[in-house]
Coordinates of C-alpha atoms in Angstrom, one line a residue:
M1 CA 79.8 9.9 64.5
E2 CA 80.2 6.5 62.6
N3 CA 79.1 8.0 59.1
G4 CA 81.5 11.0 59.6
E5 CA 78.6 13.6 60.9
M6 CA 79.8 15.9 63.6
R7 CA 77.2 17.2 66.1
M8 CA 77.3 20.7 67.3
H9 CA 76.9 19.8 71.0
T10 CA 75.3 17.0 73.1
D11 CA 72.2 16.3 71.9
G12 CA 72.4 19.2 69.3
E13 CA 71.8 19.3 65.6
V14 CA 74.4 17.8 63.0
D15 CA 75.7 19.9 60.2
V16 CA 78.7 21.3 58.4
R17 CA 79.3 24.0 61.0
G18 CA 80.3 21.4 63.6
A19 CA 82.6 19.8 61.2
Y20 CA 84.3 23.0 60.2
C21 CA 84.7 24.2 63.9
A22 CA 86.0 20.9 65.1
I23 CA 88.4 20.6 62.2
S24 CA 89.9 24.3 62.3
V25 CA 90.3 24.0 66.2
A26 CA 92.1 20.9 65.4
K27 CA 94.5 22.2 62.9
L28 CA 95.2 25.3 64.9
C29 CA 95.9 23.0 68.2
N30 CA 97.5 20.1 66.5
L31 CA 94.9 17.9 68.1
E32 CA 95.4 15.0 65.5
Q33 CA 98.8 14.3 67.2
F34 CA 96.4 12.3 69.4
E35 CA 94.5 10.7 67.2
P36 CA 95.5 10.8 63.4
K37 CA 92.1 9.3 62.3
L38 CA 90.1 11.7 64.1
F39 CA 88.2 13.0 61.0
E40 CA 88.2 9.8 59.3
K41 CA 85.0 9.7 57.0
V42 CA 84.1 13.3 57.8
S43 CA 85.2 14.4 54.2
D44 CA 82.8 11.9 52.7
W45 CA 79.8 13.2 54.9
I46 CA 80.7 16.9 54.0
L47 CA 80.7 15.9 50.2
S48 CA 77.4 14.4 50.4
C49 CA 76.0 17.9 51.5
Q50 CA 76.8 19.3 48.1
T51 CA 73.6 20.0 46.1
Y52 CA 72.5 20.0 42.6
E53 CA 73.1 23.8 42.7
G54 CA 76.6 23.3 43.5
G55 CA 76.6 24.9 46.8
F56 CA 76.5 23.0 50.0
G57 CA 73.8 22.5 52.4
A58 CA 73.6 22.2 56.3
S59 CA 73.2 18.4 55.9
P60 CA 72.7 16.1 53.0
F61 CA 69.5 17.0 51.0
N62 CA 69.3 20.6 52.2
E63 CA 69.2 23.8 50.2
A64 CA 72.7 25.3 49.1
H65 CA 73.7 28.3 51.5
G66 CA 76.6 30.5 51.8
G67 CA 77.6 30.0 55.2
Y68 CA 77.4 26.2 55.1
S69 CA 79.1 26.2 51.9
F70 CA 82.2 28.2 53.3
C71 CA 82.2 25.8 56.2
A72 CA 82.3 22.8 53.9
L73 CA 84.8 24.1 51.6
A74 CA 87.2 25.4 54.2
A75 CA 86.8 22.1 56.2
L76 CA 87.5 20.1 53.0
K77 CA 90.7 22.3 52.2
L78 CA 91.8 21.9 55.7
M79 CA 91.8 18.1 55.5
G80 CA 93.3 18.4 51.7
K81 CA 90.2 17.1 50.3
E82 CA 89.0 20.1 48.5
S83 CA 89.5 18.7 45.1
L84 CA 86.9 16.0 45.6
C85 CA 83.9 18.2 45.6
D86 CA 82.5 19.5 42.3
I87 CA 84.6 22.7 42.3
E88 CA 83.3 23.8 38.9
K89 CA 79.7 23.6 39.8
L90 CA 80.4 25.3 43.2
T91 CA 82.1 28.1 41.4
Y92 CA 79.4 28.6 38.9
W93 CA 76.8 28.6 41.9
L94 CA 79.2 31.2 44.0
V95 CA 79.7 33.6 41.0
N96 CA 76.0 33.9 40.6
K97 CA 75.4 34.8 44.2
Q98 CA 76.9 38.5 43.7
M99 CA 74.1 40.8 42.8
K100 CA 74.6 43.1 39.8
F101 CA 72.6 46.0 41.2
E102 CA 73.6 46.0 45.0
G103 CA 77.3 44.6 44.4
G104 CA 76.9 42.3 47.7
F105 CA 76.2 38.8 47.9
Q106 CA 72.9 36.8 48.6
G107 CA 73.3 33.9 50.7
R108 CA 70.7 31.7 48.9
T109 CA 69.0 31.6 45.5
N110 CA 66.3 34.1 45.3
K111 CA 67.1 35.8 48.5
L112 CA 68.1 39.4 49.4
V113 CA 71.7 40.5 49.7
D114 CA 73.1 40.3 53.2
C115 CA 76.2 42.1 54.2
C116 CA 77.5 39.0 56.4
Y117 CA 77.8 37.0 53.0
S118 CA 80.5 39.4 52.0
F119 CA 82.8 36.9 54.0
W120 CA 80.5 33.6 53.8
Q121 CA 80.3 33.7 50.0
G122 CA 83.6 36.0 49.4
G123 CA 85.8 34.0 51.6
M124 CA 85.2 30.9 49.3
F125 CA 87.1 32.8 46.3
P126 CA 90.7 32.5 47.6
I127 CA 90.1 28.8 48.5
I128 CA 88.7 28.1 45.1
H129 CA 91.4 30.1 43.3
S130 CA 93.9 28.0 45.1
V131 CA 92.4 25.0 43.6
L132 CA 91.8 26.0 40.1
M133 CA 95.1 27.9 39.5
S134 CA 97.0 24.7 39.3
D135 CA 95.3 24.0 36.0
S136 CA 94.8 27.5 34.9
D137 CA 97.3 29.8 33.4
Y138 CA 95.0 32.7 33.4
L139 CA 94.4 32.3 37.2
Q140 CA 98.1 32.1 37.8
E141 CA 98.6 35.3 36.2
N142 CA 95.4 37.2 37.3
Q143 CA 95.5 39.0 40.5
N144 CA 91.9 39.4 41.1
W145 CA 89.4 37.2 42.7
L146 CA 86.6 35.8 40.5
F147 CA 84.1 38.4 41.7
D148 CA 83.7 42.1 41.5
S149 CA 85.7 43.2 44.4
E150 CA 85.2 47.1 43.8
S151 CA 81.4 46.8 43.8
L152 CA 81.6 44.4 47.2
Q153 CA 83.5 47.3 48.8
E154 CA 81.0 49.8 47.6
Y155 CA 78.1 47.9 49.1
I156 CA 80.0 47.3 52.3
L157 CA 81.4 51.0 52.8
I158 CA 78.7 53.0 51.2
C159 CA 75.3 50.9 52.0
C160 CA 76.2 49.1 55.2
Q161 CA 78.0 51.3 57.5
A162 CA 76.1 52.6 60.5
N163 CA 76.0 56.3 61.3
F164 CA 77.6 55.7 64.8
G165 CA 79.9 52.8 63.8
G166 CA 79.5 49.2 63.0
I167 CA 78.1 47.3 60.1
I168 CA 74.5 46.6 59.2
D169 CA 72.8 43.7 57.1
K170 CA 71.4 46.0 54.6
P171 CA 70.0 49.7 54.3
G172 CA 67.2 49.9 57.0
K173 CA 68.6 47.4 59.5
N174 CA 70.2 47.9 62.8
R175 CA 74.0 47.5 63.5
D176 CA 75.3 44.2 65.4
Y177 CA 78.5 42.6 66.2
Y178 CA 77.8 39.7 63.7
H179 CA 77.4 41.7 60.7
T180 CA 80.4 43.9 61.6
C181 CA 82.7 41.0 62.0
Y182 CA 81.7 39.6 58.7
G183 CA 81.2 42.7 56.9
L184 CA 84.8 43.7 57.8
S185 CA 86.2 40.2 57.0
G186 CA 84.5 40.3 53.6
L187 CA 85.9 43.7 53.3
S188 CA 89.5 42.3 53.8
V189 CA 89.0 39.5 51.3
S190 CA 87.9 42.1 48.6
Q191 CA 90.8 44.4 49.4
Y192 CA 93.5 41.7 49.0
C193 CA 94.2 39.3 46.2
M194 CA 97.6 37.5 46.1
D195 CA 100.0 40.5 45.9
N196 CA 97.3 42.9 44.5
T197 CA 95.4 45.5 46.7
V198 CA 92.1 47.0 45.5
N199 CA 90.9 50.0 47.3
I200 CA 87.9 52.2 46.3
C201 CA 88.9 54.9 48.7
E202 CA 91.4 57.8 48.0
N203 CA 93.7 56.7 50.7
D204 CA 94.8 53.7 52.8
D205 CA 92.9 54.4 56.1
S206 CA 90.2 52.2 54.9
L207 CA 92.4 49.2 54.3
V208 CA 91.9 46.5 57.0
N209 CA 94.3 43.8 57.8
R210 CA 94.5 40.7 55.8
T211 CA 92.4 37.7 57.3
H212 CA 93.1 34.2 57.0
P213 CA 90.6 32.8 54.4
L214 CA 90.4 29.4 56.1
F215 CA 90.2 30.5 60.0
N216 CA 88.9 34.2 59.5
I217 CA 91.5 35.3 62.1
G218 CA 94.8 37.2 61.4
F219 CA 97.4 35.3 59.6
E220 CA 100.0 36.3 62.4
G221 CA 97.8 34.8 65.2
A222 CA 97.0 31.7 62.9
N223 CA 100.6 31.1 62.1
R224 CA 101.4 31.7 65.7
A225 CA 98.9 29.1 66.9
I226 CA 99.8 26.5 64.4
N227 CA 103.7 26.9 65.1
Y228 CA 103.1 26.9 68.9
F229 CA 101.1 23.6 69.2
K230 CA 103.5 22.2 66.7
D231 CA 106.4 22.6 68.9
H232 CA 104.6 22.1 72.2
L233 CA 102.7 18.9 72.5
I234 CA 99.7 19.1 74.7
E235 CA 99.5 16.9 78.0
T236 CA 96.7 14.5 77.8
L237 CA 94.4 14.5 81.1
D238 CA 94.9 10.7 81.5

């Protein structure tokens, strides 16, 4: 749209999820080869979604939310515009979303912990780390994200594993594919920081593969897609 908004689908809602999905697909498939200005003004619209708390809402003037914040920050990073947001304010908001008692993340202020935010909130830390470390000797030398990785692993593995497989939102809830996906994705983020591996278990059987912090797929798959479409131009339908 003219002001940089991206609609989820025809006649659908407008929010940062649509922008993130479009940008991530375009980057993986090299779609900007056809239209270099494909995402012109999108970064400005995403930046307008950052709230007074520091996180991002679904659209301007909405409440800061973990899922939308990840989509906004990852989209900005993919466009090379991540430094334009208030990264310090976002970091302050984010580090306060990990609850001291449970160890997991809440998605919004004054909400309960939910396992899916292990990734939506936890997945932002590698991106923030990459932004802040250029001006921080501490972060350049520190081999840990800016959250308690061990406490998050305890919440996921002790509190959120269903008896017959799968991951749940929180104790008392039912397992489902959504929370299984993002619980395991958050577990991956918590287990690997730079060259450091954090594992609360006695053996490596509980280690999952590394997930790409921008695309939330394996690094090998992401790199294969990027390299393939870089070398194989897509034919237009004209």
